[in-house]
Tab-separated table of C-alpha atoms in Angstrom:
chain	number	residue	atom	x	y	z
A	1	UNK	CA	0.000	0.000	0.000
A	2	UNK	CA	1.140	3.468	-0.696
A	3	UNK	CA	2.744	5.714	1.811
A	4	UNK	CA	0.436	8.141	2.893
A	5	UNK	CA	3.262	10.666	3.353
A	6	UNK	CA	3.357	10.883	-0.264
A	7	UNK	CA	0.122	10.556	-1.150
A	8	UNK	CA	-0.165	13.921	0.652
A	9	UNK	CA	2.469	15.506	-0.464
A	10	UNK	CA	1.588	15.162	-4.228
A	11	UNK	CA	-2.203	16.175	-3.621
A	12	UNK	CA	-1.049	19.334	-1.921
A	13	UNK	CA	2.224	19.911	-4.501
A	14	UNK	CA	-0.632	19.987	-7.051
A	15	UNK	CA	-3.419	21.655	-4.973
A	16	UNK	CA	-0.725	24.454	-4.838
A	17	UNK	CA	0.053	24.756	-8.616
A	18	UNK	CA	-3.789	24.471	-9.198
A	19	UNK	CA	-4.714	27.506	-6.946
A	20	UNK	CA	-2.702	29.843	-8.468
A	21	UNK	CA	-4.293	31.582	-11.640
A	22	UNK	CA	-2.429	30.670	-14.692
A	23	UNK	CA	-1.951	33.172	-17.750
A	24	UNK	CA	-4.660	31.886	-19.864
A	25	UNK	CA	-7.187	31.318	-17.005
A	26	UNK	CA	-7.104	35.120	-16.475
A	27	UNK	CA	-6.783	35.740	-20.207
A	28	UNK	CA	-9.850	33.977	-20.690
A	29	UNK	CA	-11.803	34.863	-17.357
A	30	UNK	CA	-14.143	38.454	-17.305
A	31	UNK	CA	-12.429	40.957	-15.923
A	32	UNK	CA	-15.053	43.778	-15.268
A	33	UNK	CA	-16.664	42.099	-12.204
A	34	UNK	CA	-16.143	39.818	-9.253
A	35	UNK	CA	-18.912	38.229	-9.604
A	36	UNK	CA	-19.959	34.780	-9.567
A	37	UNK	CA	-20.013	33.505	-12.424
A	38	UNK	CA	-23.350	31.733	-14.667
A	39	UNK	CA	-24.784	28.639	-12.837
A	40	UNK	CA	-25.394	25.622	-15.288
A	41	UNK	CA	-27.675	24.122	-12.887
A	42	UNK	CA	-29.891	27.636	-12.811
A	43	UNK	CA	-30.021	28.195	-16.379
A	44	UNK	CA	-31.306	24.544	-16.699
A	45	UNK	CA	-33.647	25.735	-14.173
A	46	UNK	CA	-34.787	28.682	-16.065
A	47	UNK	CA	-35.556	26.406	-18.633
A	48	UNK	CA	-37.851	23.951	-16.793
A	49	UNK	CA	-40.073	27.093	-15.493
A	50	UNK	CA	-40.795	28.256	-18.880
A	51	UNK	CA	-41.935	25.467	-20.302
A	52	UNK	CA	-43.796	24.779	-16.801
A	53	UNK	CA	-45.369	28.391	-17.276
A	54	UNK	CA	-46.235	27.952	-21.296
A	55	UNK	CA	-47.915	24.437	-21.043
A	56	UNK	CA	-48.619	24.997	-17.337
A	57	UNK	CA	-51.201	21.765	-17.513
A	58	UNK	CA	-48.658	19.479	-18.690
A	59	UNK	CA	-45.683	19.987	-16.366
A	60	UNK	CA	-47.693	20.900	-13.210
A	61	UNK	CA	-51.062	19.518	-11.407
A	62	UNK	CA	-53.688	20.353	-13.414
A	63	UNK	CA	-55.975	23.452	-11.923
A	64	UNK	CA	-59.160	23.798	-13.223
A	65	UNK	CA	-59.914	26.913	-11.308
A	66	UNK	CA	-58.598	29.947	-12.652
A	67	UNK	CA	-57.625	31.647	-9.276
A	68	UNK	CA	-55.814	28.459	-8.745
A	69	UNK	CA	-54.075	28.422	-11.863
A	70	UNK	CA	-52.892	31.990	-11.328
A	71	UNK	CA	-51.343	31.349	-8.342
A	72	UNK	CA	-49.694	27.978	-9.485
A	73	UNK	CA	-48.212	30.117	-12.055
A	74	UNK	CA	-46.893	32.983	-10.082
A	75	UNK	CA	-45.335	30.740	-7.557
A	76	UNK	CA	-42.958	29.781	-11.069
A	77	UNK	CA	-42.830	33.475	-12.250
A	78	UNK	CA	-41.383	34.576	-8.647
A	79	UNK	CA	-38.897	32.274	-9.134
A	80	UNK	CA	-38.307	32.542	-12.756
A	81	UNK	CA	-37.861	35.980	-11.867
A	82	UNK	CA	-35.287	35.793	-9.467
A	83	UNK	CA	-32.981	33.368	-11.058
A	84	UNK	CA	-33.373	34.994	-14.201
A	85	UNK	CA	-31.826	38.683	-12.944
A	86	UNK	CA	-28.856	36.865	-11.032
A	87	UNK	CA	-28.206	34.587	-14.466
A	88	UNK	CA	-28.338	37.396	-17.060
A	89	UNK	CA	-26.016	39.681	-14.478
A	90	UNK	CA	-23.626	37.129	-14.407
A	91	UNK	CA	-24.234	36.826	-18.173
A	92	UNK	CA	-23.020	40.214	-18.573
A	93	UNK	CA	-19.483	40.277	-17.003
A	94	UNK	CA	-18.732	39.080	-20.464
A	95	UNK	CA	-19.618	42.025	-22.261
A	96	UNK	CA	-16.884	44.465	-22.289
A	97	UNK	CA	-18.817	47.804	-21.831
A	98	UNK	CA	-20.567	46.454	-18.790
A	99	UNK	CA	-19.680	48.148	-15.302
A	100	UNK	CA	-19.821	46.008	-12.368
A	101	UNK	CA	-22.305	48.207	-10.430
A	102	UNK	CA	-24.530	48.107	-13.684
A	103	UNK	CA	-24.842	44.725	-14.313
A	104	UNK	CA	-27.550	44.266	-11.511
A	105	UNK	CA	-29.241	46.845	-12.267
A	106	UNK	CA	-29.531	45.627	-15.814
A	107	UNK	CA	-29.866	42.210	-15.127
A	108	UNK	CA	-33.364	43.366	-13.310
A	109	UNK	CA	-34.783	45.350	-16.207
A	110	UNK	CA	-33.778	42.650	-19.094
A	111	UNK	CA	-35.441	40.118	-16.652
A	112	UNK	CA	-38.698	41.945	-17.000
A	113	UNK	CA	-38.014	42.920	-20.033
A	114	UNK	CA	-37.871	38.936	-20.812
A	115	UNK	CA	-40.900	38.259	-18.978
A	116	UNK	CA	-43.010	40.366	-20.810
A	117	UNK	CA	-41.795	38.514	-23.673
A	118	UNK	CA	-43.028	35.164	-22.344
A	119	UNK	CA	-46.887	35.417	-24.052
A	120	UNK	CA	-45.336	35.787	-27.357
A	121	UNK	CA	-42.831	33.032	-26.608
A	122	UNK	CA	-46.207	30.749	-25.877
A	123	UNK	CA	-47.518	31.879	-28.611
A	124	UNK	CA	-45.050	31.039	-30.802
A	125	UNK	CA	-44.532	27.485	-28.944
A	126	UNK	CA	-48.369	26.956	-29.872
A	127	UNK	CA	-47.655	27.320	-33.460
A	128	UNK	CA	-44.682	25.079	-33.648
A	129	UNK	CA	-46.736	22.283	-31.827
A	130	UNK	CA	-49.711	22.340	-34.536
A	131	UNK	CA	-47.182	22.372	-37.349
A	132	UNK	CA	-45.742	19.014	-35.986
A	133	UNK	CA	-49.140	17.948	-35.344
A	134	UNK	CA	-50.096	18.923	-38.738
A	135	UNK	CA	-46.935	17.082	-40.349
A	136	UNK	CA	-46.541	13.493	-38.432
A	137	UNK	CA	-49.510	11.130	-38.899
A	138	UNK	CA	-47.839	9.394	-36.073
A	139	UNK	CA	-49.540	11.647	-33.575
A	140	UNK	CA	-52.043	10.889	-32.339
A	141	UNK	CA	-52.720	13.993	-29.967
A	142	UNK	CA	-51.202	17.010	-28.922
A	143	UNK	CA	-50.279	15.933	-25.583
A	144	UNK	CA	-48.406	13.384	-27.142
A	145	UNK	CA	-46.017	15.761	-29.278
A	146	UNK	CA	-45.563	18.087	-26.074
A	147	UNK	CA	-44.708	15.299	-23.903
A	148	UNK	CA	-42.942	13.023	-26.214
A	149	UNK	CA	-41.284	14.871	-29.132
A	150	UNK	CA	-37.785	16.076	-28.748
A	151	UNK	CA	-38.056	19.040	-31.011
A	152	UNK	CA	-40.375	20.755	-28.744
A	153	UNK	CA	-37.646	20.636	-25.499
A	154	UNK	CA	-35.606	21.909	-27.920
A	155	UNK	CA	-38.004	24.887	-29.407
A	156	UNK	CA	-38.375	25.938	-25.714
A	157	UNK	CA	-35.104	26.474	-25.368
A	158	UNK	CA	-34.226	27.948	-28.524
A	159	UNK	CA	-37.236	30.680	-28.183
A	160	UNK	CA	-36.328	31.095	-24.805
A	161	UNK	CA	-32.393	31.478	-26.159
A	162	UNK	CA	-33.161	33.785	-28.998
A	163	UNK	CA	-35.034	36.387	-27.041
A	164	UNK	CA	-32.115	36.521	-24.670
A	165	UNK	CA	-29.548	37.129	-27.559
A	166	UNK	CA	-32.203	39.504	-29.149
A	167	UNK	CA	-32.051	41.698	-25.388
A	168	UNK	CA	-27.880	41.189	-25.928
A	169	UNK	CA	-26.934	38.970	-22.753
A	170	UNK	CA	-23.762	37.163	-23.378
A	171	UNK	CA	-23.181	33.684	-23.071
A	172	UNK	CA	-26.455	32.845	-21.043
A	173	UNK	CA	-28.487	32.121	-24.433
A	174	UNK	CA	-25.558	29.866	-25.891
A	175	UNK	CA	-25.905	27.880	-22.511
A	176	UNK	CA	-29.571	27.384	-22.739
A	177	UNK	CA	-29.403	25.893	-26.430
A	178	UNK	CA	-26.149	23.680	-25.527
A	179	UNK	CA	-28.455	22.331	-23.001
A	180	UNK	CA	-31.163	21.361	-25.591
A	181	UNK	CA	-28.007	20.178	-28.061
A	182	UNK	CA	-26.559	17.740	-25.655
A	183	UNK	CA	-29.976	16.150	-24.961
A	184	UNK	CA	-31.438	16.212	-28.513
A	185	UNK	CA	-28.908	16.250	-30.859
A	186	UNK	CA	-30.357	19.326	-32.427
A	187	UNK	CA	-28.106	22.691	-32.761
A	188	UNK	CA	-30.144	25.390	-33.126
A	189	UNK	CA	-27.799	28.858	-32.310
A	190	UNK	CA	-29.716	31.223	-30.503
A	191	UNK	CA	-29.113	33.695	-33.540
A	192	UNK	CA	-31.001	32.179	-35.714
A	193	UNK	CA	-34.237	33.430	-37.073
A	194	UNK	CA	-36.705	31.055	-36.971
A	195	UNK	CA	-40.712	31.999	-37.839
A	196	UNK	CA	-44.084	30.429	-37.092
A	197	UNK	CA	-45.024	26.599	-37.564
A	198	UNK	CA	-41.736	25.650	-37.174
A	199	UNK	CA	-41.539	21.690	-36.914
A	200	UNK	CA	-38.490	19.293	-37.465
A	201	UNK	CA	-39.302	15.309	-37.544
A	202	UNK	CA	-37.185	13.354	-35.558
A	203	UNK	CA	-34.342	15.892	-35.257
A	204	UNK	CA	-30.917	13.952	-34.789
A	205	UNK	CA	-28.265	15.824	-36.236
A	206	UNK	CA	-29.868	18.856	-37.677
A	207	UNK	CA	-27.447	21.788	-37.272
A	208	UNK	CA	-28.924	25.430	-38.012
A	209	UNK	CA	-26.693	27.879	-37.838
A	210	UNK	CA	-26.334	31.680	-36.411
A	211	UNK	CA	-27.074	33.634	-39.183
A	212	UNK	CA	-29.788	31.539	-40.358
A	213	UNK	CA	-33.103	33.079	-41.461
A	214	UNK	CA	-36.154	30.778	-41.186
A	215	UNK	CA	-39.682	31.866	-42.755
A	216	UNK	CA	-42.959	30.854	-41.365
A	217	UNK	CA	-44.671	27.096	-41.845
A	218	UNK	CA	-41.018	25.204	-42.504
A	219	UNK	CA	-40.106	21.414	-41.564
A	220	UNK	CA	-36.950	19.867	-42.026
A	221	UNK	CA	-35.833	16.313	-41.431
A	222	UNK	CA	-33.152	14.752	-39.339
A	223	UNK	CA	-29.744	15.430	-40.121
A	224	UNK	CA	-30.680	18.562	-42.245
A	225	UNK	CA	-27.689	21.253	-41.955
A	226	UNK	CA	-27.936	24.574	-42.443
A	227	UNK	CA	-24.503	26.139	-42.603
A	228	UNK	CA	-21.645	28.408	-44.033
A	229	UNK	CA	-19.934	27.415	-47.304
A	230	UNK	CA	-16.823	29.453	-46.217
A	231	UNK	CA	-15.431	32.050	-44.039
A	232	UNK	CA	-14.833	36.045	-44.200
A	233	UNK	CA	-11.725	37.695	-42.579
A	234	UNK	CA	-10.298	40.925	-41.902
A	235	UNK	CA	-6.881	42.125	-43.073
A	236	UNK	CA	-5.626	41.059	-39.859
A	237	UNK	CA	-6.615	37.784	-40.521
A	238	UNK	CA	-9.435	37.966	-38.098
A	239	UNK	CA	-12.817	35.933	-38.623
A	240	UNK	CA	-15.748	38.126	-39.566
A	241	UNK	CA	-19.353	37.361	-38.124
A	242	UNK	CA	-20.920	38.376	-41.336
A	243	UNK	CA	-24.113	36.716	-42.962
A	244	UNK	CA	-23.170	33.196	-43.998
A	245	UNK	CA	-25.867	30.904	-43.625
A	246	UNK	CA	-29.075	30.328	-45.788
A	247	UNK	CA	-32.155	32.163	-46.099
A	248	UNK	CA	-35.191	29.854	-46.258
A	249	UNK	CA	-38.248	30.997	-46.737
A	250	UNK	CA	-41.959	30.122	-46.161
A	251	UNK	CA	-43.710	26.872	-46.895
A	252	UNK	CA	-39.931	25.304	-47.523
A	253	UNK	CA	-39.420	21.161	-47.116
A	254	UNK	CA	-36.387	20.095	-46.197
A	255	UNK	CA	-35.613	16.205	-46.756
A	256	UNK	CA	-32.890	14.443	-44.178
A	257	UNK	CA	-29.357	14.926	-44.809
A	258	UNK	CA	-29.594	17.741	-46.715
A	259	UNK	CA	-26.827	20.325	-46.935
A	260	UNK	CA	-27.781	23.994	-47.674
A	261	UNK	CA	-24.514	25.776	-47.143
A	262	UNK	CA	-23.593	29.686	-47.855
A	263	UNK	CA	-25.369	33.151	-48.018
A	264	UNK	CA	-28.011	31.091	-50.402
A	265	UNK	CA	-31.795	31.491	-50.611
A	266	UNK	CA	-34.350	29.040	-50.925
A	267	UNK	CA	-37.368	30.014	-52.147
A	268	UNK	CA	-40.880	29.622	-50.895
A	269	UNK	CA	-42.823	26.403	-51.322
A	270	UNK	CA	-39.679	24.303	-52.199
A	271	UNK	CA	-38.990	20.765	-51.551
A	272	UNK	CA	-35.086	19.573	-51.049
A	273	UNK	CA	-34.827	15.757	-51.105
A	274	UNK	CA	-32.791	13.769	-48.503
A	275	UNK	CA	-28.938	13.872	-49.043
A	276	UNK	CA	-28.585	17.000	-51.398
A	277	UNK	CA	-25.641	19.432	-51.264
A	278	UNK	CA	-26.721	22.884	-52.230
A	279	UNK	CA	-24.654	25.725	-52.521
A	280	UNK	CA	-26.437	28.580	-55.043
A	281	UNK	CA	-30.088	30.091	-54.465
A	282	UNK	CA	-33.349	27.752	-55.898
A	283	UNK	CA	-36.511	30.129	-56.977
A	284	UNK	CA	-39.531	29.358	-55.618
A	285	UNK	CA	-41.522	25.988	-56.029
A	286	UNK	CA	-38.250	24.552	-56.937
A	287	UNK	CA	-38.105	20.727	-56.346
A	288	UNK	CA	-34.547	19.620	-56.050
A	289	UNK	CA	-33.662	15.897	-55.880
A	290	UNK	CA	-30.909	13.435	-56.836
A	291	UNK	CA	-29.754	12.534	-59.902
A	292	UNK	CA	-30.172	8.996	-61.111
A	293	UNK	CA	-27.585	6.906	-60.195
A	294	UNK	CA	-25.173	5.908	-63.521
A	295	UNK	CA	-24.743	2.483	-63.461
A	296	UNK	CA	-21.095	2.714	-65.897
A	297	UNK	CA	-19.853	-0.802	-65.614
A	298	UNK	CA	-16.699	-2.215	-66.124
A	299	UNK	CA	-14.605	-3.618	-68.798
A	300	UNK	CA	-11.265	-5.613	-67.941
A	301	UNK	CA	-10.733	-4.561	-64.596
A	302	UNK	CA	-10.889	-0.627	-65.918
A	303	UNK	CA	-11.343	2.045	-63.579
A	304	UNK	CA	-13.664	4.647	-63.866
């Protein structure tokens, strides 16, 4: 058995190189405030009391009575509240212009300022739950795409996301959608522009990136990516964050393992069939699919 002489000295050699701030922890730590830093476990929190507050009979005991209801919900709003003014202060010791006795202050007005958001948010929720609906004849009833379908986790948080990143909180909306990412398997940045009816089937693998503009009534298909062709830099050599993903707009189909990459738009009432690569703008009612496979043969062990 090991000497527990050494076993103690090494964990406290290390302790004491650990404990000291290193050049690129303070590099890549906020400098403007001392404050503690955003909770995982809160954001995920966040999370769970919207989508308690916008299908409040699904996720808590159902109230029939109104006054009950009410109260049910402001119990979660109090709360929401609370954790969401800390979070989005903390949020904001990344952004550079940010004073450390503002961010409090601000952190309480974008809170509000989020919450009177949150009927719009349901709203939109609403519409992305009939469009599923409306597109799977597997479901049988609305309760069973809320409860069961892993798009609509993942709508919640992206709406919930985007709003933030509309209001400009760093870092808290990137968070929220990671959450929905690592659970899903759908990457939706919180920049992204996504309208009405939204619905994806199945979802695995779809990838929609932050400059993405999404019109109203549009479904897309697992493994569906909608990303940059290429990059933009400065003379410095700098990446720009510039327009670079595609525009798609209303009524659009998107087939699995599609690839619509660049500054491209797709016009309205379009199909894409499964496992295209797209890289230049389709007019509208376009219908885009495969070519026939060539079947070329061989002759004498030739190549191709």
């Amino acid at each position: 058995m090991m000497d527990q002489t050494k076993i103690n000295e090494t964990l406290r050699r290390n302790v004491g190189v650990l404990s000291k701030h290193s050049v690129d922890e303070v590099r890549m730590m906020p400098t403007v405030t001392q404050t503690q830093l955003p909770s995982v476990e809160d954001v995920k929190r966040i999370v769970s009391l919207i989508k308690s507050i916008v299908f409040t009979d699904y996720f808590h005991k159902r109230q029939p009575d109104e006054e009950l209801r009410a109260y049910q919900i402001g119990v979660s709003m109090e709360e929401l509240y609370r954790l969401l003014r800390q979070q989005i202060a903390r949020g904001l010791q990344f952004c550079e212009d940010c004073q450390e006795n503002d961010v409090l202050c601000t952190g309480e007005q974008l809170a509000l300022e989020f919450i009177d958001s949150l009927p719009e948010i349901k709203r939109m929720l609403y519409t992305d739950i009939q469009a599923m609906f409306d597109n799977d004849p597997a479901a049988q009833t609305y309760g069973e795409v809320i409860f069961c379908y892993p798009v609509v986790n993942t709508m919640v948080h992206y709406r919930t996301a985007h709003r933030l990143h509309q209001m400009g909180v760093p870092v808290i909306p990137r968070i929220i959608t990671e959450q929905a990412h690592s659970k899903t398997g759908i990457d939706i940045h919180p920049g992204a522009q996504i309208g009405e009816y939204f619905s994806i089937d199945h979802g695995t693998g779809v990838v929609i990136g932050e400059t993405t503009i999404i019109g109203n009534h549009v479904t897309l298909y697992q493994g569906v990516t909608l990303g940059a062709k290429s990059f933009k830099y400065d003379e410095e050599g700098n990446m720009l964050n510039v327009p670079r993903h595609p525009i798609i707009e209303d009524n659009v189909t998107v087939y699995s393992n599609a690839s619509i990459l660049g500054r491209i738009t797709i016009g309205h009432d379009s199909v894409i069939g499964g496992n295209i690569w797209l890289t230049h703008s389709v007019p509208p009612y376009s219908k885009i699919l495969q070519s026939k496979a060539i079947d070329a043969g061989f002759q004498d062990g030739a190549g191709i």
